[in-house]
Every structure is written in C-alpha cells, then in structure tokens.
Tab-separated table of C-alpha atoms in Angstrom:
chain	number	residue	atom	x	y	z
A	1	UNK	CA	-16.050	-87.298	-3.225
A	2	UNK	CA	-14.632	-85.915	-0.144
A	3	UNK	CA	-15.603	-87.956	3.097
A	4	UNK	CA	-17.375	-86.369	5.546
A	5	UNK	CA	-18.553	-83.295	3.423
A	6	UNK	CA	-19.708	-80.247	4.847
A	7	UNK	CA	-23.086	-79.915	3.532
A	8	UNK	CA	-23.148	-75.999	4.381
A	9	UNK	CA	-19.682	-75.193	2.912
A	10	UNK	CA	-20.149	-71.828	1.932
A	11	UNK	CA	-18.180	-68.411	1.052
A	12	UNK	CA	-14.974	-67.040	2.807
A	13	UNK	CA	-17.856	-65.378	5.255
A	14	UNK	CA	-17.993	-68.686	6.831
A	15	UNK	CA	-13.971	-68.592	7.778
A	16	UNK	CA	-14.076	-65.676	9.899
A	17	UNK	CA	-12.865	-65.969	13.321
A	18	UNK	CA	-14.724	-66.661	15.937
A	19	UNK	CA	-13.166	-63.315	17.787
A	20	UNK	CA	-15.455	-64.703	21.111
A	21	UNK	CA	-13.055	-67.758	21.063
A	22	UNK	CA	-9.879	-66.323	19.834
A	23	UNK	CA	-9.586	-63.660	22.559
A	24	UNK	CA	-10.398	-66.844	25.246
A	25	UNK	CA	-7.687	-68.763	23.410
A	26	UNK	CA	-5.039	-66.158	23.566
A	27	UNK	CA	-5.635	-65.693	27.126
A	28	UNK	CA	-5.140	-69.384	28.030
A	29	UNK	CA	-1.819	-69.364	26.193
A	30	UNK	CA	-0.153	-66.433	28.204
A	31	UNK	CA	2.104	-68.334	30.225
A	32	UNK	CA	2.765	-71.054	27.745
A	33	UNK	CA	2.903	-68.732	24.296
A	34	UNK	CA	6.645	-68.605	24.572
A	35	UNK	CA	7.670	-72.036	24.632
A	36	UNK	CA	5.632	-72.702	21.430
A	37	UNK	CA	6.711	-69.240	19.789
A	38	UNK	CA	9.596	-70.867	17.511
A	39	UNK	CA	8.176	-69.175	14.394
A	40	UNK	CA	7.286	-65.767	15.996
A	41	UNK	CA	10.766	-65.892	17.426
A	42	UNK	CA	12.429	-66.359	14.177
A	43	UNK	CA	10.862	-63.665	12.131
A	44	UNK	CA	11.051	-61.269	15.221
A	45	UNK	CA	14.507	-61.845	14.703
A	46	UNK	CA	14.230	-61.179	10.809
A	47	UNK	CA	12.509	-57.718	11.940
A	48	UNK	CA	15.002	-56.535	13.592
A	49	UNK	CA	17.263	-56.883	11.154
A	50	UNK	CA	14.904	-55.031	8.467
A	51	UNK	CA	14.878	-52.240	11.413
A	52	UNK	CA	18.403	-51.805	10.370
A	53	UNK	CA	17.905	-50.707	7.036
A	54	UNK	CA	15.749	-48.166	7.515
A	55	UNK	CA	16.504	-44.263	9.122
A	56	UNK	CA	13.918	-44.006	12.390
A	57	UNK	CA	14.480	-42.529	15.280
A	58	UNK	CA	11.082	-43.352	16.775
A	59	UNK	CA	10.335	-41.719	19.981
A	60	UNK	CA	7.128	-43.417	20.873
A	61	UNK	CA	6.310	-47.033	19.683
A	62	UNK	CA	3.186	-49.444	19.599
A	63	UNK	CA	3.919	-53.246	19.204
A	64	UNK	CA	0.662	-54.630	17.436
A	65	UNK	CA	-0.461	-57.612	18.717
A	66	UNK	CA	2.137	-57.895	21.305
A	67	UNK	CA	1.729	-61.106	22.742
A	68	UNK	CA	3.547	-61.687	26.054
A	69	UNK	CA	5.707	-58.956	25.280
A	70	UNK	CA	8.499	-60.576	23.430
A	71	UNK	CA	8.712	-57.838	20.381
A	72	UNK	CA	8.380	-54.957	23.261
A	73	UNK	CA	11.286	-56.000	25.491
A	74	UNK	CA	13.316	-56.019	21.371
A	75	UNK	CA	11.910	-52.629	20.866
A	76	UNK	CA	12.960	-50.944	23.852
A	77	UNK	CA	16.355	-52.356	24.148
A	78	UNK	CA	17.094	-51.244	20.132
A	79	UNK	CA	15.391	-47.453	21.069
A	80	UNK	CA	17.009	-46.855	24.833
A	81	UNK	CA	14.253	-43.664	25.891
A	82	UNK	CA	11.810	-44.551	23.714
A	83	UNK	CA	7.724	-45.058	25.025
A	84	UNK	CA	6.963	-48.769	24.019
A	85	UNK	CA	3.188	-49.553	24.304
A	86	UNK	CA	1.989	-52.946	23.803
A	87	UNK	CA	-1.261	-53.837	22.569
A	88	UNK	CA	-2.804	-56.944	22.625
A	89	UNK	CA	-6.696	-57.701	22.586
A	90	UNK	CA	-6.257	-60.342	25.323
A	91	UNK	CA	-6.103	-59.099	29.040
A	92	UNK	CA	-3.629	-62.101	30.289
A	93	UNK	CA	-1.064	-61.653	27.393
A	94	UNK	CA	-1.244	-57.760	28.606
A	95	UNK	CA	-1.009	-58.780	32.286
A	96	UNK	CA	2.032	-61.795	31.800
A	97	UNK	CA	3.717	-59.275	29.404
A	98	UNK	CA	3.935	-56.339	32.343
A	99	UNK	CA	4.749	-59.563	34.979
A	100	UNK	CA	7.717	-59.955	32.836
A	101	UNK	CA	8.779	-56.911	32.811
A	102	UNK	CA	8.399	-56.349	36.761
A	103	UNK	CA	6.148	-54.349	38.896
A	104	UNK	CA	8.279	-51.362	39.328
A	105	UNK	CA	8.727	-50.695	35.758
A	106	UNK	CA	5.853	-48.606	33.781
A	107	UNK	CA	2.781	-49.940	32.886
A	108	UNK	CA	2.613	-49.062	28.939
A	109	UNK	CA	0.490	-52.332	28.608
A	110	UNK	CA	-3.038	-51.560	26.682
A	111	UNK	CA	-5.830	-54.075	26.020
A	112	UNK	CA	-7.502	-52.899	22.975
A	113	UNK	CA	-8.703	-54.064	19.438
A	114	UNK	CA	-5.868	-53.959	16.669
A	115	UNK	CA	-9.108	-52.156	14.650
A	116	UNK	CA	-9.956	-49.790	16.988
A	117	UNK	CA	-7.320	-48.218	18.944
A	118	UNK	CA	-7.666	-46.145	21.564
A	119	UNK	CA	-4.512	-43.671	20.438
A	120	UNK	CA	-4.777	-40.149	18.953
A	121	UNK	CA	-4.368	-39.430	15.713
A	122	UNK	CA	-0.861	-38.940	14.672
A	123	UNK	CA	1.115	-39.302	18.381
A	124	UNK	CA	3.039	-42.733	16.859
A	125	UNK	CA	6.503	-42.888	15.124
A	126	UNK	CA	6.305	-46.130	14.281
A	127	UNK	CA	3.923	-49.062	14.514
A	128	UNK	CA	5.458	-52.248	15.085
A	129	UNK	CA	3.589	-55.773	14.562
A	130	UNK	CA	4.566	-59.346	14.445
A	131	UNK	CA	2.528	-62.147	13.205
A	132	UNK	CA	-0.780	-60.263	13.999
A	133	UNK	CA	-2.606	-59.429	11.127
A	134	UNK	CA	-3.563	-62.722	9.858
A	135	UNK	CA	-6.012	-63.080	13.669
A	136	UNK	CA	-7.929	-59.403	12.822
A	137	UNK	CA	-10.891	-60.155	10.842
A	138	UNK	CA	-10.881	-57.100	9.378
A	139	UNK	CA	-6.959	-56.394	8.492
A	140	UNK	CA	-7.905	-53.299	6.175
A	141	UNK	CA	-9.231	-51.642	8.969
A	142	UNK	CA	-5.853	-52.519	11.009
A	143	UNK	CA	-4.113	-50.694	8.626
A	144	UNK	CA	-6.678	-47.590	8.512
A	145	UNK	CA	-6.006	-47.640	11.897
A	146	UNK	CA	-2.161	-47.889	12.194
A	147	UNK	CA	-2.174	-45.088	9.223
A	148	UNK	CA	-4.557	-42.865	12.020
A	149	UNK	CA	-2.052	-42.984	14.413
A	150	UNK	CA	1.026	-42.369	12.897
A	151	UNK	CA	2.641	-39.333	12.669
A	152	UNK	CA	3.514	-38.167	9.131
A	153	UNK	CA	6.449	-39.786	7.900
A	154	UNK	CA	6.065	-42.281	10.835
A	155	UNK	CA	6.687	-46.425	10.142
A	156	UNK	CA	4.400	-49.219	9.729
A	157	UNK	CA	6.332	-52.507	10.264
A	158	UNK	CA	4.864	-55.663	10.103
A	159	UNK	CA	4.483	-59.318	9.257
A	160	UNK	CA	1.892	-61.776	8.610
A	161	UNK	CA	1.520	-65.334	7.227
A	162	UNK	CA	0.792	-66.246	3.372
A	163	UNK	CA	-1.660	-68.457	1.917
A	164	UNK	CA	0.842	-71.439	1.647
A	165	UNK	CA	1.439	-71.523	5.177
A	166	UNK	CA	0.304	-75.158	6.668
A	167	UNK	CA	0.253	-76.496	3.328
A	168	UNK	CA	0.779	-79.662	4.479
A	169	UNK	CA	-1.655	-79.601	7.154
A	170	UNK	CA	-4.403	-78.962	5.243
A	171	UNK	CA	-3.760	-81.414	2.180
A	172	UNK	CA	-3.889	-84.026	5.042
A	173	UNK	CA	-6.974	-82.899	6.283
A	174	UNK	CA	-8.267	-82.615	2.837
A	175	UNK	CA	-8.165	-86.334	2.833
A	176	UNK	CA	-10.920	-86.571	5.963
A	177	UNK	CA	-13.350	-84.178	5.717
A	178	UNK	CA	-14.569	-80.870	4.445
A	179	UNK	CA	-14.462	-79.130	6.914
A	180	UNK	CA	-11.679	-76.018	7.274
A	181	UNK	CA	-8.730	-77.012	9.596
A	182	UNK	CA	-6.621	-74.281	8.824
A	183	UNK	CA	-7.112	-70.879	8.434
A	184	UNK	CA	-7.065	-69.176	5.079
A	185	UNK	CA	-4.330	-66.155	4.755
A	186	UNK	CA	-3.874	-63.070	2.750
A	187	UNK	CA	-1.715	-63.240	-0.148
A	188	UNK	CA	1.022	-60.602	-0.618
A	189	UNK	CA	-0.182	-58.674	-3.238
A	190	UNK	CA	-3.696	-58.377	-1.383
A	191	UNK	CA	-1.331	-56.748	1.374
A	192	UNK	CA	0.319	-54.377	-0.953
A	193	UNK	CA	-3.000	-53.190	-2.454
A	194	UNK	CA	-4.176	-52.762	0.839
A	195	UNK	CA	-1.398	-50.631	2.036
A	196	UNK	CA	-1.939	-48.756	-1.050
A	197	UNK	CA	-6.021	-47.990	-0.218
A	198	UNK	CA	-4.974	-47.415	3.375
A	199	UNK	CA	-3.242	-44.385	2.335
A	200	UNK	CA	0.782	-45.004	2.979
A	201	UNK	CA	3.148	-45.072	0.779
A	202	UNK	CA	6.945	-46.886	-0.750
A	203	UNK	CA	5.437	-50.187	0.271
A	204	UNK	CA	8.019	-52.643	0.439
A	205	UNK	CA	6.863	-56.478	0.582
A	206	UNK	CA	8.329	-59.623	0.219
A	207	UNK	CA	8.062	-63.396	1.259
A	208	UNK	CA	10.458	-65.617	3.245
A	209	UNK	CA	9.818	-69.444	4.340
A	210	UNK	CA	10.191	-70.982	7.004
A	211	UNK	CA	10.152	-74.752	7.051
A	212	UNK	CA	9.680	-76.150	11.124
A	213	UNK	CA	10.311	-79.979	11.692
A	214	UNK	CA	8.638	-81.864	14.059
A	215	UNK	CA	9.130	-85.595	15.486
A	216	UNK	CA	5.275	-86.610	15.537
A	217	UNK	CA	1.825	-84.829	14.360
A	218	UNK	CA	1.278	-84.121	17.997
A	219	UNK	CA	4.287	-81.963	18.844
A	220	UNK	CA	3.184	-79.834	15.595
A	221	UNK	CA	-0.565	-79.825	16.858
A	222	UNK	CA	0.929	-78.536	20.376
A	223	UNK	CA	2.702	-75.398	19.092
A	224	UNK	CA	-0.022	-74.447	17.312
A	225	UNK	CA	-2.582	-74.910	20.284
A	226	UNK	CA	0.209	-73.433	22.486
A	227	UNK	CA	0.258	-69.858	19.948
A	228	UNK	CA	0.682	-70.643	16.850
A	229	UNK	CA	-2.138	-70.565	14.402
A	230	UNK	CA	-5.233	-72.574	16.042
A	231	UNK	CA	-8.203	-73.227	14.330
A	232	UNK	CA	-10.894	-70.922	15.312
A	233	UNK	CA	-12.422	-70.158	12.021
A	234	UNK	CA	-16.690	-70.110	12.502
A	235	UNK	CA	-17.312	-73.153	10.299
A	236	UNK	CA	-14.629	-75.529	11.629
A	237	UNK	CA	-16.087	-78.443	12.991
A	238	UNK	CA	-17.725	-78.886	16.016
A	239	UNK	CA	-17.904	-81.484	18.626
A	240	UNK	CA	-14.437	-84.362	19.287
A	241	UNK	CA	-12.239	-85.493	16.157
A	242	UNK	CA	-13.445	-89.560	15.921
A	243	UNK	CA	-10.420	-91.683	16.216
A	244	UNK	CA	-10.800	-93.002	12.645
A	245	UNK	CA	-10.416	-89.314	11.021
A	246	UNK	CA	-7.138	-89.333	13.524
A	247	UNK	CA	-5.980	-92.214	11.941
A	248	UNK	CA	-6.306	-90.560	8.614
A	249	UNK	CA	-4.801	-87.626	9.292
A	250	UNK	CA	-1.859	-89.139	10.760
A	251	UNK	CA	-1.574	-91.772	7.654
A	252	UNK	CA	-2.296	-88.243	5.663
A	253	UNK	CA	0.564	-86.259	7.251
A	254	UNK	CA	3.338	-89.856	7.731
A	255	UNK	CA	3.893	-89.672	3.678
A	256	UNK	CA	5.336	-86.471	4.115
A	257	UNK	CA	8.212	-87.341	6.512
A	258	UNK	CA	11.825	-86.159	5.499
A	259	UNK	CA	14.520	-88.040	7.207
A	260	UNK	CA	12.593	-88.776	10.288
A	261	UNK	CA	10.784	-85.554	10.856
A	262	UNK	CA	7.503	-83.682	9.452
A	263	UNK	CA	7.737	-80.444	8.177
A	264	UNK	CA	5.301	-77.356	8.500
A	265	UNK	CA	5.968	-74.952	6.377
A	266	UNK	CA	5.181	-71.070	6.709
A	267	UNK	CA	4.747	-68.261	4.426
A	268	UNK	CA	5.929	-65.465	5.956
A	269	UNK	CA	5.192	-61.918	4.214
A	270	UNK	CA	7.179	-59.163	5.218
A	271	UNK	CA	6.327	-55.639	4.956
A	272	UNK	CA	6.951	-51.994	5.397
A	273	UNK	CA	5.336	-48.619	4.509
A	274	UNK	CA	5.212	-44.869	5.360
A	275	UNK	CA	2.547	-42.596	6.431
A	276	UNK	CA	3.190	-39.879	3.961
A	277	UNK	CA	4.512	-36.126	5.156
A	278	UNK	CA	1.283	-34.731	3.159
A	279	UNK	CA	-1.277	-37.093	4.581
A	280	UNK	CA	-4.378	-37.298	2.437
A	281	UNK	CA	-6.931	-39.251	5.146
A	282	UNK	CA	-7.189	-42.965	3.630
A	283	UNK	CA	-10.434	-44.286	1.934
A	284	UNK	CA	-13.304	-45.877	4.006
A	285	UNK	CA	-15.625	-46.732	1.304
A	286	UNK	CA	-13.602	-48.985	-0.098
A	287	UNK	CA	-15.712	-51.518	-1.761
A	288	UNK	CA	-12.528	-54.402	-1.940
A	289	UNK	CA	-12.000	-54.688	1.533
A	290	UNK	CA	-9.204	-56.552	2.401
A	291	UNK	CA	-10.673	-60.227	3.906
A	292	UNK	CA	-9.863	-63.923	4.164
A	293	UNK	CA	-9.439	-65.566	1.085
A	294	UNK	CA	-12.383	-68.142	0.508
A	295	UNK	CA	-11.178	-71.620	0.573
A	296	UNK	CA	-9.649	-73.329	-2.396
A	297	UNK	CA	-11.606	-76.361	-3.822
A	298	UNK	CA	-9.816	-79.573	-3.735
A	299	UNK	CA	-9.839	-81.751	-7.195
C-alpha cells in the first residue's frame, strides 16, 4: 500500500494544468528563467543544429513559447532580415524578453495562447518552439494552430519532453504518497500521430537524453521551480510538504547518487514537419485528441 494515498486518484483529466497557476508561475520566473535554463539551453543548441539540415529561407518567424527570449535572439542572428515574433502566454517573459533586447529595437513581442493565436492564416515560414508543448493542455490544438499559420511548404520545428523525463523524481516520490509530483508527458509516437491528424506532412521525430547532475535534491528542486518543469498539475497536493515525507524523499532520491551527484534525466523528443504545398485544412473532430498520458500505476 502506498502511504498517504490519494483517495480521489482519478483519470489523466485530473493532471491537467492548472493554466490559472502556470501563467502566474511563468511570470515570477522572468528574471530568474535563465539561470535555471540548463536543459532549454542545451537542446536550443541541438535545434540549431537540426536548422542546418534543412533548406528554409524563412522570412517571417514565430518562436512558440518563447520564454525570455533566448530562442528569438538564436533566430534572428541565424536569419539576418528576418521578422522574429515571440510568443509567450505570460506578460513578464514578453516584457523581460523585449528589456533584453533594448528599447529602441522593435517590439515583435506578443502575449497570446500557444492554442489560439492571434496570426493570419498562412503569413508564417516557419514556426519555431522549444520545450513548450509539454505546458499547453491541449497540444493537438497547438499544432492545428501552428499548421493555420503557416504558409504552404512553411516549417514546424519543435521540441518537447518524453514520458521518461524525471524518472527518478517520481519513483522517489512514489515511495511517499500518491499524489502526482511530476507531470505526465507525451510519448513520441503520440506526437507523430498527432502531426499526422494535424494535417503536415514528412514528420521527422526522434529522442535524445539528457542526463543533468546535481549536488543535493534542493539544487534540482530549484531549477525546476526557477523554469524547468514545476508541478502545477490540478490534483497535486495541496497545502506544505510535512518534514517526514521530506525525509523520505530525500532517503528516496540519496540511493540514486553516482559518484557524488544525483542525476535527472530528460527525454527530449525532437521533431519536424511541413505544412504541405496542397494544404487540405486539418481535422477538428478528431475523436483521439492528443492529451496527457494518465498516470502509470506503481506495483
């Protein structure tokens, strides 16, 4: 028996986000999302080296999920004369990414839902997003979406994190209470099929890992508070962690060290696909929309 069971432990409805907190959250970690960005950093860098691989010209670009503008400043120094808009749902990661790039320089910032966005239809060569999809609650609409507003034969570029990612993390918590911890993530092939209803085509996907090290359980806990991948799911538990279900976790997490240091590992799934030159509009009725996996029952 699991200690501390949830005694309402339902479907996956009951791990989707709490949007109401997630946008707050975002906002707070503006100023400090870069010095916890190792990950996002990483596979930007990855991205950018897929961009070489593939023939684009782009002449206007949206970065997805932008952030503080890290992938935007990339974008725009790769394609010199090329519109760069960045889109982020949360005002002060829109605001800190135009600070960064300086008053004088042109506002291309927009704060707007990935799911909704507020771009005509086909005006986009290529849609650009890191590490974004895995915070929409609806990702099959995100790709609708990013399919709308491409222009035929335009790019969709982007990553997102695979059900393995924080493995360790949640065994440990496993070990406390029933409760989810950790968010549940889309596995590839989900993706691909998605891409496929969505209505693009020559989807390429693939996985890469990324193993991060940490001293302590706090300095991991940090990063992810800082912009990593926090915890807002609806059902997590409410109300203060008790010191004894600390103690667990951290007696949990300890039997995983590896010469001094504890890992976190990420499942990173890459992917690309076009907007066909004959665009046939993508399905809406789809009755297998593409959602959060429901959580896997420990034995």
């Amino acid at each position: 028996m699991v200690p501390n069971a949830r005694p309402d432990a339902g479907d996956g409805a009951a791990l989707r986000l709490d949007r109401r907190l997630l946008r707050r959250a975002c906002g707070r970690a503006a100023r400090q999302y870069e010095a916890g960005a190792v990950l996002q950093k990483a596979v930007l860098a990855h991205c950018l080296e897929r961009l070489d691989l593939v023939r684009l010209t782009p002449q206007v670009i949206v970065d997805l999920g932008s952030g503080p503008g890290l992938a935007g400043r990339a974008l725009r120094k790769r394609y010199r004369g090329a519109r760069v808009f960045s889109v982020d749902f949360a005002l002060d990661m829109v605001r800190h990414a135009q600070r960064r790039r300086g008053w004088w320089k042109r506002r291309d910032g927009i704060c707007a839902d990935a799911q909704a966005l507020p771009l005509a239809d086909a005006s986009v060569d290529l849609v650009f997003s890191n590490l974004c999809l895995y915070l929409c609650e609806a990702p099959g609409a995100v790709l609708r979406e990013a399919w709308r507003v491409l222009r035929p034969g335009g790019l969709f570029m982007f990553t997102s994190l695979g059900p393995d990612t924080l493995g360790e993390l949640r065994a440990a918590w496993q070990g406390v209470d029933a409760y989810p911890h950790v968010m549940e993530f889309v596995d590839m092939h989900d993706v691909g099929d998605a891409l496929g209803r969505a209505g693009f085509e020559n989807p390429v996907l693939d996985v890469e890992r990324f193993c991060l090290t940490y001293p302590d359980l706090d300095g991991l806990l940090a990063d992810l508070r800082r912009g990593g991948v926090p915890n807002l799911t609806a059902a997590r538990r409410r109300g203060l962690t008790g010191r004894r279900d600390w103690a667990a976790l951290r007696a949990a997490y300890e039997s995983r060290r590896v010469d001094g240091r504890l890992p976190a590992t990420a499942e990173v799934v890459h992917a690309h696909a076009w907007k066909p030159l004959a665009s046939i509009p993508p399905r809406t009725d789809d009755a297998r929309p593409l959602l959060f996996h429901p959580p896997r029952t420990s034995r």
